Short mmCIF file of C-alpha atoms and ligand atoms in Angstrom, two decimals:
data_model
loop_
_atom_site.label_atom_id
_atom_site.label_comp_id
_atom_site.label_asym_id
_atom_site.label_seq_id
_atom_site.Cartn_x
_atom_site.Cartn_y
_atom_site.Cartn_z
CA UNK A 1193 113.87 71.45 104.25
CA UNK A 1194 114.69 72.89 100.97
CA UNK A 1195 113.21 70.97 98.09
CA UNK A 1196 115.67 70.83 95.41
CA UNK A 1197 113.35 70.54 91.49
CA UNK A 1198 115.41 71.36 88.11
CA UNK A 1199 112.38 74.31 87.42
CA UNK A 1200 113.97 75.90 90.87
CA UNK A 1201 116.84 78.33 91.06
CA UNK A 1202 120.01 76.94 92.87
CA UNK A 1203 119.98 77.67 97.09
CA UNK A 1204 122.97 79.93 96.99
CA UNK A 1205 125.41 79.82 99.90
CA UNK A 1206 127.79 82.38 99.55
CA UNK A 1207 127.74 86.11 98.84
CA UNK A 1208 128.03 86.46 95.20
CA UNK A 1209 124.98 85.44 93.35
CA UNK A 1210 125.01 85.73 89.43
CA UNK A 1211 122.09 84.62 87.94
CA UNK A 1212 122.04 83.91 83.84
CA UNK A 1213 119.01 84.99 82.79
CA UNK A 1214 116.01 87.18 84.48
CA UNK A 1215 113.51 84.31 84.63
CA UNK A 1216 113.53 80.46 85.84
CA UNK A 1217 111.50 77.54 85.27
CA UNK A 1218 108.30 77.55 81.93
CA UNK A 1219 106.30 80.49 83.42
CA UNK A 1220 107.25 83.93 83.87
CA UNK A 1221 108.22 85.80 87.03
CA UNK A 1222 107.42 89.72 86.75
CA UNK A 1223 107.84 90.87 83.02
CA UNK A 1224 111.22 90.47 81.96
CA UNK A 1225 110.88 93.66 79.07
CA UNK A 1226 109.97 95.60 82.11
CA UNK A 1227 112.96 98.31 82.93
CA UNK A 1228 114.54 97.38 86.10
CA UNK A 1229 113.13 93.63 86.50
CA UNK A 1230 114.56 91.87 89.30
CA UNK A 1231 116.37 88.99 88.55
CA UNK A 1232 113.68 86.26 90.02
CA UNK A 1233 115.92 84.01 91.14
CA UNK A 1234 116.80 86.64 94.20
CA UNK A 1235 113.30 86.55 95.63
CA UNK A 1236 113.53 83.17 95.41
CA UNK A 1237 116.45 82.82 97.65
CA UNK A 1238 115.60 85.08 99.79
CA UNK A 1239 112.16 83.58 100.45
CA UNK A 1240 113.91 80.46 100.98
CA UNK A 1241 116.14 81.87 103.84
CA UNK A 1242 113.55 84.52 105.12
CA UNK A 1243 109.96 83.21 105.36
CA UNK A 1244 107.96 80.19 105.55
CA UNK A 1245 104.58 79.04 103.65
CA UNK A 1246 101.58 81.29 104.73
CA UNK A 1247 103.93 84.22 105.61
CA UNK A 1248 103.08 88.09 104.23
CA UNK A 1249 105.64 89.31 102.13
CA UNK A 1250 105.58 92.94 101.09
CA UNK A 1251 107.05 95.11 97.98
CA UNK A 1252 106.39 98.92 98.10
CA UNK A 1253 108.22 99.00 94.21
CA UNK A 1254 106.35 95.95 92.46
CA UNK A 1255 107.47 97.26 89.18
CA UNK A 1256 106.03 94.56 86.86
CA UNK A 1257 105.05 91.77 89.82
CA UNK A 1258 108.31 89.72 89.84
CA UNK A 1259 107.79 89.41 93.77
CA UNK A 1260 104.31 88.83 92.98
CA UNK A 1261 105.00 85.47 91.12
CA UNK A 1262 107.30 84.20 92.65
CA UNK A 1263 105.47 84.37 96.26
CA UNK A 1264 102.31 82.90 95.00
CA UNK A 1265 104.68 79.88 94.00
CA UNK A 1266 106.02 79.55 96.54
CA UNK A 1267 102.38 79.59 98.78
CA UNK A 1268 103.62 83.17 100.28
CA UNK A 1269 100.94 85.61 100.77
CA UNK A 1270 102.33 88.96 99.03
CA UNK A 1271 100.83 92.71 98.51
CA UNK A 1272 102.59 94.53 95.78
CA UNK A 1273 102.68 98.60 95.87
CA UNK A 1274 104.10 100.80 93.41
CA UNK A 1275 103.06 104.44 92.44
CA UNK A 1276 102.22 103.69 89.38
CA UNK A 1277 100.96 100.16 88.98
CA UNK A 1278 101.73 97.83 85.27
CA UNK A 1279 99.38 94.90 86.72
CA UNK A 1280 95.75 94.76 88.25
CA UNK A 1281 97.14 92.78 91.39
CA UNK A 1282 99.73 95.72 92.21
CA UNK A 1283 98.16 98.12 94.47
CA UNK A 1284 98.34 102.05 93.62
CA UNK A 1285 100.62 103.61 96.45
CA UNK A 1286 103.42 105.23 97.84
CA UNK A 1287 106.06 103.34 99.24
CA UNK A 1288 106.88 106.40 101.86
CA UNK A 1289 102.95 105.90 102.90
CA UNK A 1290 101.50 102.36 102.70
CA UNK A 1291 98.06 101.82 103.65
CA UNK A 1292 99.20 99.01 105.94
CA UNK A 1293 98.99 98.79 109.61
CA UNK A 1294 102.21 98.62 111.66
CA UNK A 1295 103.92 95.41 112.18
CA UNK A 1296 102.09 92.99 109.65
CA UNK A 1297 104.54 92.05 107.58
CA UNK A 1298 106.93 89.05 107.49
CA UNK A 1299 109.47 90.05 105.21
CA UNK A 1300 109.70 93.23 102.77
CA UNK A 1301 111.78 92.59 99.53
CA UNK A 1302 112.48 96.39 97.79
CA UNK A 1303 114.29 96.92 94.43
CA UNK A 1304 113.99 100.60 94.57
CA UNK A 1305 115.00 103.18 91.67
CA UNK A 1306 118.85 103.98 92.09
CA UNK A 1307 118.80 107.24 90.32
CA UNK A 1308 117.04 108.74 87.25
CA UNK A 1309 119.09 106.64 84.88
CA UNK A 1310 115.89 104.56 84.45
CA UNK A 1311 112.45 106.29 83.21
CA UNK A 1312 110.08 104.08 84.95
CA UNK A 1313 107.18 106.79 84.13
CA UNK A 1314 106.00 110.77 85.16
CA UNK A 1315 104.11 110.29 88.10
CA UNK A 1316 105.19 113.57 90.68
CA UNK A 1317 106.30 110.64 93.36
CA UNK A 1318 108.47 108.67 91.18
CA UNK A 1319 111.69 108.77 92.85
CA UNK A 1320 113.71 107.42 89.83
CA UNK A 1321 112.84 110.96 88.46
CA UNK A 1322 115.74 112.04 91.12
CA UNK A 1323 119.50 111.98 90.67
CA UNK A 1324 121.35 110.17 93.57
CA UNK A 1325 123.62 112.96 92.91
CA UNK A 1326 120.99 115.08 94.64
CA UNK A 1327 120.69 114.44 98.28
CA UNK A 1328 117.15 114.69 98.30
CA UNK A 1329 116.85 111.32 96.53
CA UNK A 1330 118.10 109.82 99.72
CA UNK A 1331 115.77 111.87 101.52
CA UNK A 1332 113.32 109.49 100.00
CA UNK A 1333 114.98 106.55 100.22
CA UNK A 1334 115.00 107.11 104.11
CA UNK A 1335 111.48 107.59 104.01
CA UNK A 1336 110.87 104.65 102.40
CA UNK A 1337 113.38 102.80 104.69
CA UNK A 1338 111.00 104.04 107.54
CA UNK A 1339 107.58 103.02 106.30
CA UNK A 1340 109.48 99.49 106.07
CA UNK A 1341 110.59 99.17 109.35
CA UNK A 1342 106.86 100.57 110.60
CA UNK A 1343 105.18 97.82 108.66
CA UNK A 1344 107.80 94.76 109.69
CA UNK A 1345 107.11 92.72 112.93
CA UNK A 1346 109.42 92.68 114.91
CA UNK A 1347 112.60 90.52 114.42
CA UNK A 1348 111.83 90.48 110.70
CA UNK A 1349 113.70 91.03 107.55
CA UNK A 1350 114.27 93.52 105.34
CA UNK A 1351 116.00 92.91 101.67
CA UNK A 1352 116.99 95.45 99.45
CA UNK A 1353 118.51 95.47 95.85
CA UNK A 1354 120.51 98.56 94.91
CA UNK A 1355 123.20 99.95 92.00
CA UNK A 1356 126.10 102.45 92.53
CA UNK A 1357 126.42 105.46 89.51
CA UNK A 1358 129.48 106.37 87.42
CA UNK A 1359 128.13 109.11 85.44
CA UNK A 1360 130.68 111.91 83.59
CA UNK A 1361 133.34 110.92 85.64
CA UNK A 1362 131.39 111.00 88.49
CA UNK A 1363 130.42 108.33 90.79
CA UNK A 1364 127.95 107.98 93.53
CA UNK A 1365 128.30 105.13 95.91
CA UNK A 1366 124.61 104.68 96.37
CA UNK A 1367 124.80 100.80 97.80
CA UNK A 1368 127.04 102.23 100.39
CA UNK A 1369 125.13 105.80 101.43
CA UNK A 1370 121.86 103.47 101.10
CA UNK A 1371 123.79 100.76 103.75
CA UNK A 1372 124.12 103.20 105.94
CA UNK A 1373 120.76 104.29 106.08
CA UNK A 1374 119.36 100.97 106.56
CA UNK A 1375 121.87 100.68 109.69
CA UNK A 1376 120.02 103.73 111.69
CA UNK A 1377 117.10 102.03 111.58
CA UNK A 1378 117.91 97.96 111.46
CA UNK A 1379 120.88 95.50 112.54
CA UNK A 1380 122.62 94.59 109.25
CA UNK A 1381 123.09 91.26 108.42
CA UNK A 1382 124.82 90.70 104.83
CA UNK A 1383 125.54 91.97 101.75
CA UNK A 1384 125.21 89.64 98.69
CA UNK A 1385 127.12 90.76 95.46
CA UNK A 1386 124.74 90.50 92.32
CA UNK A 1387 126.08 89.98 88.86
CA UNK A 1388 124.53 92.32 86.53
CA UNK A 1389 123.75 91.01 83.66
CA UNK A 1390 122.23 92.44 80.00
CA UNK A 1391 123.35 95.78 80.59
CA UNK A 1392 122.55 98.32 77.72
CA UNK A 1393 126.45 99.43 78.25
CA UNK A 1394 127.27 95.63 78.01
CA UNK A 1395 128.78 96.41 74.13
CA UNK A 1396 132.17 95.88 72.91
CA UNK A 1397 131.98 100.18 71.75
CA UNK A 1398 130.80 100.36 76.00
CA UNK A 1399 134.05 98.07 76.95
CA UNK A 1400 136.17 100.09 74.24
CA UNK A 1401 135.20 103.83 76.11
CA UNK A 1402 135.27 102.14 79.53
CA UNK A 1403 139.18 101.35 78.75
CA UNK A 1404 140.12 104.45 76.78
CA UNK A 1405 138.64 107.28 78.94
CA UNK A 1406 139.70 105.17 82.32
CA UNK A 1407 136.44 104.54 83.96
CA UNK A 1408 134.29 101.18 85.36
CA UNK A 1409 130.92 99.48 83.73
CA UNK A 1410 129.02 98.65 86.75
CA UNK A 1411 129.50 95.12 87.08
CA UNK A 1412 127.19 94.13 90.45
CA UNK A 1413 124.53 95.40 92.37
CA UNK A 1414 123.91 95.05 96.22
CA UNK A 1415 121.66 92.91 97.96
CA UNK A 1416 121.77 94.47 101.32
CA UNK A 1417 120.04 91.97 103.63
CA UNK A 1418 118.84 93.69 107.26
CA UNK A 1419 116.40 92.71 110.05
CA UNK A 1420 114.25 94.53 112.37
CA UNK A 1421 115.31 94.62 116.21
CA UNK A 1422 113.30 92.09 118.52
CA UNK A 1423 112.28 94.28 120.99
CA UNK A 1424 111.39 97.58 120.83
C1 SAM B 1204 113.55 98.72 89.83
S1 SAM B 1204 111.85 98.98 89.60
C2 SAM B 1204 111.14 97.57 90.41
C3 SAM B 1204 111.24 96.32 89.56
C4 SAM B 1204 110.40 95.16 90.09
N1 SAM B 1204 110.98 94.59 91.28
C5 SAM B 1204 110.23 94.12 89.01
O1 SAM B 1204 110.78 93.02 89.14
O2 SAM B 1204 109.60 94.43 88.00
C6 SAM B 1204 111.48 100.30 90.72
C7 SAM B 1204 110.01 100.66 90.81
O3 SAM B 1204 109.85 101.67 91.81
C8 SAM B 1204 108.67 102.37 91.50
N2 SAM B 1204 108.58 103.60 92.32
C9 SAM B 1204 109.30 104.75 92.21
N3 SAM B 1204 108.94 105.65 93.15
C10 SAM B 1204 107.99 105.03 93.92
C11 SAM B 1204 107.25 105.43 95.07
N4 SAM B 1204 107.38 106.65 95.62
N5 SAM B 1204 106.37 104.53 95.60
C12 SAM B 1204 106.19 103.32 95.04
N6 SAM B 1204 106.85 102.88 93.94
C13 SAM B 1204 107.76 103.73 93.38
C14 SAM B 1204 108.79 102.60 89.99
O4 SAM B 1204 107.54 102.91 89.43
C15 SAM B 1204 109.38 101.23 89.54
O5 SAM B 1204 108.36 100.38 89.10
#
């Protein structure tokens, strides 16, 4: 039984979620100057739909702890990775190589780089120091897509947040090639639409270009929602 509060998000129902803002209720949810936050409102949801009280939740790509936050709320247990950690409760590691044992986890929530367009920092195993344009960044994303399924119990869920690129006139579908990925490895089972929201490009000089020299701002990003088979 969901418990419906004004300081909680809204229990969405369909597949397009747009959220307002990065943050709800008086305290904060991850660090919403951080480059990439996740909207919080998504964990939330997904938590809702996903996992119950006293489950482990797991993010490989903390960033700045949104999943963090919003788990401890919500009385989820939660270990936060990310290679190079902003917070003393995120762990220092690779999300291709967590020091986990197999099959702990309840649910894994991963908002992973989708290019280089984003300089999260310099660290050798960054993967947002890769271009999606270079198949070797979904090299890593595979690897990453492994280490999940190794560390989810069985008929769990997986959730991952993800952005396409238009750069110079050329674009990269990296929600789909990403989708596809996920399906060698888990049975899908949605795809929410995210409204993006406070985009640097989100400027009327942005909308004026985007017009003029015929090309799209991206407007959503994918949540694509999968779960790990039953049985082995
Ligand atoms: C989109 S951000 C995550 C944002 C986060 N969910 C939040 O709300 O702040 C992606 C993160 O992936 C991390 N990252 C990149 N390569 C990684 C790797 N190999 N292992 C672990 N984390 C990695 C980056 O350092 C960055 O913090």
């Amino acid at each position: 039984m969901i418990k419906i509060s004004k300081d909680k998000p809204k229990f969405e129902t369909t597949t397009l979620w747009d959220f307002p803002t990065q943050n709800y209720g008086d305290r904060p949810h991850g660090d919403n100057k951080y480059p990439g936050v996740t909207p919080a409102f998504i964990i939330w949801n997904l938590l809702q739909r996903y996992t119950k009280e006293g489950d482990l939740v797991v993010d490989p790509m903390c960033g700045s702890g949104t999943s963090i936050d919003v788990c401890k709320e919500e009385n989820r247990k939660v270990l936060g990775f990310d290679i190079v950690p902003y917070r003393t409760d995120i762990k220092q590691a690779d999300a291709r190589k967590l020091p986990l044992d197999s099959e702990v986890a309840d649910f894994v929530f991963i908002d992973s780089p989708y290019s280089d367009n984003i300089k999260y920092n310099d660290h050798p195993d960054n993967i947002g120091n890769i271009s999606c344009e270079n198949a070797k960044f979904f090299e890593e994303l595979e690897k990453v897509t492994k280490e999940a399924h190794r560390i989810l119990k069985l008929g769990k869920y997986i959730a991952w947040l993800i952005g396409d690129q238009a750069k110079k006139k050329k674009f990269v579908p990296v929600g789909l090639k990403l989708y596809s990925i996920l399906a060698k490895y888990f049975k899908p089972v949605d795809i929410i639409c995210v409204t993006r929201h406070h985009q640097t490009s989100n400027t009327p000089i942005w909308h004026q270009r985007a017009r003029k020299y015929n090309f799209y701002l991206r407007g959503f990003k994918y949540l694509i929602i999968m779960q790990k088979a039953l049985k082995k």
